[in-house]
Tab-separated table of C-alpha atoms in Angstrom:
chain	number	residue	atom	x	y	z
I	990	MET	CA	96.913	113.847	86.245
I	991	ARG	CA	94.235	112.899	88.760
I	992	VAL	CA	96.091	110.649	91.152
I	993	PHE	CA	94.667	108.424	93.811
I	994	VAL	CA	97.014	108.242	96.681
I	995	THR	CA	96.643	105.784	99.639
I	996	GLY	CA	98.565	106.839	102.715
I	997	ALA	CA	98.335	110.414	101.526
I	998	SER	CA	98.305	111.875	105.014
I	999	GLY	CA	101.122	109.775	106.266
I	1000	TRP	CA	104.877	110.546	106.637
I	1001	ILE	CA	105.857	109.887	103.021
I	1002	GLY	CA	102.399	110.254	101.588
I	1003	SER	CA	101.883	113.864	102.758
I	1004	ALA	CA	105.168	114.905	101.167
I	1005	VAL	CA	104.206	113.159	97.999
I	1006	THR	CA	100.859	114.860	98.112
I	1007	ASP	CA	102.521	118.281	98.434
I	1008	GLU	CA	104.928	117.460	95.541
I	1009	LEU	CA	102.105	116.324	93.248
I	1010	LEU	CA	100.047	119.351	93.869
I	1011	ALA	CA	103.018	121.752	93.447
I	1012	HIS	CA	103.529	120.253	89.989
I	1013	GLY	CA	100.022	120.550	88.725
I	1014	HIS	CA	98.577	117.145	89.512
I	1015	LYS	CA	95.206	116.601	91.281
I	1016	VAL	CA	95.294	114.455	94.352
I	1017	VAL	CA	92.570	112.202	95.746
I	1018	GLY	CA	93.782	110.921	98.978
I	1019	LEU	CA	92.574	107.912	100.941
I	1020	ALA	CA	91.521	109.087	104.439
I	1021	ARG	CA	90.484	106.813	107.262
I	1022	SER	CA	89.539	109.575	109.749
I	1023	ASP	CA	88.087	113.065	109.949
I	1024	ALA	CA	91.569	114.505	110.900
I	1025	ALA	CA	93.131	112.948	107.823
I	1026	ALA	CA	90.337	114.257	105.525
I	1027	ALA	CA	90.633	117.701	106.994
I	1028	ALA	CA	94.437	117.715	106.382
I	1029	LEU	CA	93.955	116.751	102.700
I	1030	ASP	CA	91.233	119.343	102.229
I	1031	ALA	CA	93.476	121.926	103.646
I	1032	LYS	CA	96.183	121.264	101.175
I	1033	GLY	CA	93.850	121.443	98.221
I	1034	ALA	CA	93.460	117.715	97.758
I	1035	THR	CA	90.278	115.780	97.704
I	1036	ALA	CA	89.735	113.117	100.480
I	1037	HIS	CA	88.218	109.654	99.674
I	1038	ARG	CA	86.955	108.159	102.858
I	1039	GLY	CA	87.805	104.478	103.316
I	1040	SER	CA	90.471	101.880	104.499
I	1041	LEU	CA	92.805	99.289	103.102
I	1042	ASP	CA	90.214	96.577	104.077
I	1043	ASP	CA	87.405	98.297	101.975
I	1044	VAL	CA	88.722	96.919	98.622
I	1045	ASP	CA	85.547	97.942	96.710
I	1046	SER	CA	86.145	101.564	97.913
I	1047	LEU	CA	89.751	101.369	96.781
I	1048	ALA	CA	88.731	100.014	93.366
I	1049	SER	CA	86.212	102.830	92.794
I	1050	ALA	CA	88.806	105.447	93.506
I	1051	ALA	CA	91.359	103.761	91.306
I	1052	ALA	CA	88.846	103.475	88.487
I	1053	ALA	CA	88.212	107.231	88.643
I	1054	ALA	CA	91.842	108.210	88.620
I	1055	ASP	CA	94.492	108.610	85.929
I	1056	GLY	CA	97.015	106.741	88.072
I	1057	VAL	CA	97.436	105.312	91.609
I	1058	ILE	CA	100.244	105.706	94.106
I	1059	HIS	CA	99.731	103.112	96.919
I	1060	LEU	CA	101.837	104.155	99.915
I	1061	ALA	CA	99.548	102.861	102.850
I	1062	PHE	CA	100.439	99.811	104.736
I	1063	LYS	CA	99.187	98.420	108.070
I	1064	HIS	CA	102.242	98.660	110.198
I	1065	ASP	CA	100.865	96.195	112.810
I	1066	PHE	CA	103.887	94.177	113.952
I	1067	SER	CA	101.707	92.056	116.283
I	1068	ASP	CA	99.988	90.648	113.157
I	1069	TYR	CA	102.454	91.164	110.373
I	1070	VAL	CA	101.197	88.279	108.370
I	1071	GLY	CA	97.675	89.575	108.565
I	1072	ALA	CA	98.881	92.970	107.434
I	1073	GLY	CA	100.515	91.360	104.431
I	1074	ARG	CA	97.326	89.612	103.469
I	1075	SER	CA	95.472	92.855	103.594
I	1076	GLU	CA	98.087	94.446	101.431
I	1077	HIS	CA	97.901	91.691	98.925
I	1078	ALA	CA	94.157	91.831	98.727
I	1079	ALA	CA	94.098	95.670	98.295
I	1080	VAL	CA	96.740	95.654	95.540
I	1081	GLN	CA	95.074	92.724	93.682
I	1082	ARG	CA	91.777	94.639	93.629
I	1083	MET	CA	93.214	97.899	92.422
I	1084	LEU	CA	95.290	96.222	89.759
I	1085	ASP	CA	92.287	94.281	88.506
I	1086	THR	CA	90.464	97.536	88.260
I	1087	LEU	CA	93.206	99.163	86.085
I	1088	ASP	CA	93.815	96.019	83.931
I	1089	GLY	CA	93.979	97.135	80.324
I	1090	SER	CA	93.839	100.831	81.081
I	1091	ASP	CA	97.498	101.664	80.426
I	1092	ARG	CA	97.471	103.672	83.624
I	1093	PRO	CA	100.386	103.867	86.258
I	1094	PHE	CA	100.252	101.977	89.540
I	1095	LEU	CA	103.022	102.769	91.783
I	1096	LEU	CA	103.299	100.969	95.157
I	1097	ALA	CA	105.628	101.391	98.205
I	1098	SER	CA	108.025	98.408	98.674
I	1099	GLY	CA	111.236	98.024	100.627
I	1100	LEU	CA	114.926	97.148	100.113
I	1101	ALA	CA	114.852	93.890	102.306
I	1102	SER	CA	115.956	91.071	100.085
I	1103	GLY	CA	118.059	87.936	99.980
I	1104	VAL	CA	120.966	89.678	98.373
I	1105	THR	CA	124.043	89.527	100.448
I	1106	GLY	CA	127.721	90.778	100.144
I	1107	ARG	CA	126.694	93.753	97.829
I	1108	PRO	CA	124.070	96.500	97.643
I	1109	LEU	CA	120.690	95.597	96.137
I	1110	THR	CA	120.261	96.990	92.680
I	1111	GLU	CA	117.093	97.875	90.653
I	1112	ASP	CA	117.597	94.671	88.591
I	1113	ASP	CA	117.434	92.411	91.620
I	1114	PRO	CA	113.812	90.979	91.864
I	1115	SER	CA	112.088	90.790	95.265
I	1116	PRO	CA	112.342	87.369	96.734
I	1117	PHE	CA	108.790	87.697	98.221
I	1118	HIS	CA	105.838	85.900	96.592
I	1119	GLY	CA	102.245	85.443	97.733
I	1120	ALA	CA	99.951	86.897	100.460
I	1121	ASP	CA	101.712	85.279	103.364
I	1122	SER	CA	105.273	86.668	102.442
I	1123	MET	CA	106.623	90.099	103.471
I	1124	ARG	CA	104.333	92.945	102.459
I	1125	GLY	CA	102.034	90.292	101.037
I	1126	GLY	CA	104.395	89.857	98.004
I	1127	SER	CA	102.957	93.034	96.647
I	1128	GLU	CA	105.934	94.166	94.584
I	1129	ASN	CA	105.992	90.986	92.467
I	1130	LEU	CA	102.209	90.920	92.338
I	1131	ALA	CA	102.197	94.506	90.861
I	1132	LEU	CA	104.970	93.937	88.450
I	1133	SER	CA	103.213	90.869	87.059
I	1134	TYR	CA	100.642	93.235	85.581
I	1135	ALA	CA	103.255	94.957	83.347
I	1136	GLY	CA	102.071	92.903	80.434
I	1137	ARG	CA	98.398	93.308	81.119
I	1138	GLY	CA	97.963	97.036	80.090
I	1139	VAL	CA	99.047	98.528	83.486
I	1140	ARG	CA	102.307	100.605	84.045
I	1141	PRO	CA	103.337	99.203	87.524
I	1142	VAL	CA	106.516	100.722	89.264
I	1143	ALA	CA	107.896	99.453	92.500
I	1144	LEU	CA	108.932	102.312	94.805
I	1145	ARG	CA	111.710	100.829	97.018
I	1146	PHE	CA	112.148	103.085	100.026
I	1147	SER	CA	115.192	103.176	102.372
I	1148	PRO	CA	114.522	101.909	105.712
I	1149	THR	CA	114.921	105.482	107.054
I	1150	VAL	CA	113.142	108.179	105.134
I	1151	HIS	CA	114.238	111.007	107.469
I	1152	GLY	CA	113.397	114.647	108.131
I	1153	MET	CA	111.975	116.927	110.743
I	1154	GLY	CA	108.981	115.205	112.448
I	1155	ASP	CA	109.934	111.709	111.347
I	1156	GLY	CA	108.350	109.119	113.711
I	1157	GLY	CA	109.806	106.069	111.978
I	1158	PHE	CA	112.611	103.694	112.761
I	1159	THR	CA	115.284	106.378	113.716
I	1160	ALA	CA	112.792	107.991	115.972
I	1161	THR	CA	112.046	104.659	117.635
I	1162	LEU	CA	115.858	104.093	118.128
I	1163	THR	CA	116.189	107.487	119.633
I	1164	LYS	CA	113.446	106.866	122.121
I	1165	ILE	CA	115.021	103.491	123.043
I	1166	ALA	CA	118.395	105.172	123.592
I	1167	LYS	CA	116.846	107.683	125.958
I	1168	GLU	CA	115.004	105.004	127.921
I	1169	HIS	CA	118.178	102.977	128.395
I	1170	GLY	CA	120.559	105.820	128.937
I	1171	ALA	CA	122.851	104.640	126.036
I	1172	ALA	CA	122.495	104.511	122.286
I	1173	GLY	CA	122.929	100.863	121.227
I	1174	TYR	CA	123.820	98.922	118.197
I	1175	ILE	CA	123.806	95.101	117.693
I	1176	GLY	CA	127.121	93.130	117.760
I	1177	ASP	CA	129.863	94.909	115.949
I	1178	GLY	CA	127.576	97.474	114.361
I	1179	SER	CA	128.611	96.649	110.861
I	1180	THR	CA	125.166	96.111	109.531
I	1181	ARG	CA	123.941	99.033	107.263
I	1182	TRP	CA	120.929	100.961	106.486
I	1183	ALA	CA	120.311	102.989	103.343
I	1184	ALA	CA	118.804	106.482	104.021
I	1185	VAL	CA	116.989	109.222	102.074
I	1186	HIS	CA	115.469	112.562	102.954
I	1187	ARG	CA	111.742	112.790	102.843
I	1188	SER	CA	111.731	115.634	100.323
I	1189	ASP	CA	113.930	113.683	97.970
I	1190	ALA	CA	111.819	110.542	98.230
I	1191	ALA	CA	108.657	112.575	97.396
I	1192	ARG	CA	110.319	114.003	94.269
I	1193	MET	CA	111.414	110.632	93.140
I	1194	VAL	CA	107.896	109.306	93.437
I	1195	ARG	CA	106.503	112.193	91.394
I	1196	LEU	CA	109.134	111.642	88.647
I	1197	ALA	CA	108.413	107.901	88.582
I	1198	LEU	CA	104.754	108.668	88.119
I	1199	GLU	CA	105.459	110.845	85.195
I	1200	GLN	CA	108.369	108.901	83.528
I	1201	ALA	CA	109.151	105.306	84.760
I	1202	PRO	CA	108.213	102.574	82.362
I	1203	ALA	CA	106.129	99.614	83.100
I	1204	GLY	CA	107.916	97.054	85.289
I	1205	SER	CA	110.415	99.495	86.781
I	1206	ARG	CA	111.917	99.213	90.255
I	1207	VAL	CA	113.221	102.537	91.557
I	1208	HIS	CA	115.262	103.122	94.662
I	1209	ALA	CA	114.665	105.946	97.014
I	1210	VAL	CA	118.187	106.000	98.318
I	1211	ALA	CA	120.584	108.886	98.802
I	1212	GLU	CA	122.987	107.157	101.132
I	1213	THR	CA	123.669	103.634	100.203
I	1214	GLY	CA	124.506	102.146	103.500
I	1215	LEU	CA	125.162	103.756	106.961
I	1216	PRO	CA	126.754	101.403	109.580
I	1217	SER	CA	124.328	100.831	112.460
I	1218	ARG	CA	127.146	101.698	114.948
I	1219	ASP	CA	127.403	105.151	113.317
I	1220	ILE	CA	123.691	105.525	113.486
I	1221	ALA	CA	123.778	104.894	117.157
I	1222	ALA	CA	126.802	107.136	117.650
I	1223	ALA	CA	124.972	109.985	116.003
I	1224	ILE	CA	121.948	109.432	118.252
I	1225	GLY	CA	124.156	109.252	121.261
I	1226	ALA	CA	126.012	112.392	120.460
I	1227	TYR	CA	122.840	114.384	119.999
I	1228	LEU	CA	121.325	112.998	123.256
I	1229	GLY	CA	124.648	113.268	125.090
I	1230	LEU	CA	124.658	109.564	125.797
I	1231	PRO	CA	127.275	106.874	125.471
I	1232	THR	CA	127.201	104.404	122.536
I	1233	VAL	CA	127.184	100.709	123.527
I	1234	SER	CA	127.178	97.335	121.689
I	1235	VAL	CA	124.195	94.932	122.515
I	1236	ALA	CA	124.802	91.330	122.221
I	1237	PRO	CA	122.699	89.797	119.391
I	1238	GLU	CA	120.993	87.365	121.906
I	1239	ASP	CA	119.963	90.449	123.930
I	1240	ALA	CA	118.745	92.502	120.920
I	1241	GLU	CA	115.032	91.650	121.331
I	1242	ALA	CA	115.060	92.439	125.071
I	1243	HIS	CA	116.814	95.782	124.507
I	1244	PHE	CA	115.264	97.104	121.210
I	1245	GLY	CA	111.897	95.195	121.205
I	1246	TRP	CA	110.252	94.787	117.761
I	1247	ILE	CA	112.792	97.069	115.909
I	1248	GLY	CA	115.702	94.836	116.854
I	1249	ARG	CA	114.875	92.489	114.005
I	1250	PHE	CA	115.220	95.307	111.554
I	1251	PHE	CA	118.200	97.102	113.124
I	1252	GLY	CA	120.154	93.887	112.903
I	1253	MET	CA	119.468	93.576	109.124
I	1254	ASP	CA	121.939	94.739	106.359
I	1255	VAL	CA	119.658	96.827	104.185
I	1256	THR	CA	121.812	98.557	101.608
I	1257	ALA	CA	121.172	99.548	98.029
I	1258	SER	CA	122.544	101.204	94.952
I	1259	TYR	CA	120.775	104.123	93.191
I	1260	ASP	CA	122.570	104.654	89.830
I	1261	ARG	CA	119.911	103.299	87.590
I	1262	THR	CA	117.127	105.267	89.415
I	1263	ARG	CA	118.993	108.486	89.077
I	1264	GLU	CA	119.764	107.988	85.385
I	1265	LEU	CA	116.248	106.812	84.652
I	1266	LEU	CA	114.515	109.692	86.351
I	1267	ASP	CA	117.195	112.334	86.214
I	1268	TRP	CA	116.786	112.515	89.934
I	1269	THR	CA	119.542	113.778	92.261
I	1270	PRO	CA	118.933	113.978	96.027
I	1271	THR	CA	119.672	117.363	97.556
I	1272	GLY	CA	118.166	117.063	101.201
I	1273	PRO	CA	120.133	116.817	104.295
I	1274	THR	CA	121.832	113.514	105.294
I	1275	LEU	CA	120.480	111.408	108.145
I	1276	PHE	CA	123.329	112.462	110.382
I	1277	GLU	CA	122.675	116.109	109.600
I	1278	ASP	CA	119.048	115.717	110.427
I	1279	ILE	CA	119.841	114.024	113.717
I	1280	ALA	CA	122.260	116.778	114.711
I	1281	ALA	CA	119.716	119.380	113.808
I	1282	GLY	CA	117.093	117.969	116.189
I	1283	ALA	CA	114.904	115.986	113.821
I	1284	TYR	CA	114.435	113.451	116.601
I	1285	ALA	CA	114.360	115.696	119.623
I	1286	LEU	CA	112.355	114.036	122.467
I	1287	PRO	CA	110.289	115.722	125.196
I	1288	ASP	CA	111.897	115.586	128.661
């Protein structure tokens, strides 16, 4: 398949690009910069210059592809509502372009939900609707096209998609721990995060492209829920720092923007995804990656 991938040079996207190319697919990757375009060209992919705000360019690339994997998102926490609106507009334009084509449209989503007291399942719908909601309500927007001749699939990624070189949430927590001289968790540290290795997530995306039926929700989850105090302890052990509790009222001052996420319980099951796609994660665990130096910081 000729696949248009947004975010193709990003943390997850670059692994997805490698996975697709290794299995005979052709990749056209959205590139905002010369560096991103060069990286894609070096892999054997084709760069498509543009941005998430250039919806006409996104539409032209989607129209020329056999399928779309939308992984890009504006991670601008200073204007998260604006980022969601941009996401909504981009997804809407690409979906309208694919309307009636029977082609796949896979998009990155998350595990945050209104579900409490149990892990989120693939049958649980997202509570976010509309451009002003989290991530622009893009998951529900995409899945609404299942009856319109599009094969939409929601790719729900764990809050930590880890591996060597990860610059995401766990890397941020490690940096904060080093700055404070202690690895912190919020309150009693009982809130949990799901986790998955980057290579396993990329393989799941490729399998979903090839196999998942219209309207599917799939969970890139290898570990259903790691307590935040254990995540902090693993970071502290690697850095040689103590682990401390941070009072909830002090979380924003201590952790900054990531405090709101570290204090959330984001846990999910994976049974239906594994059965649907015949997918079994094989990569290292989060704690194995931390201990192996995936989040080593310069002195």
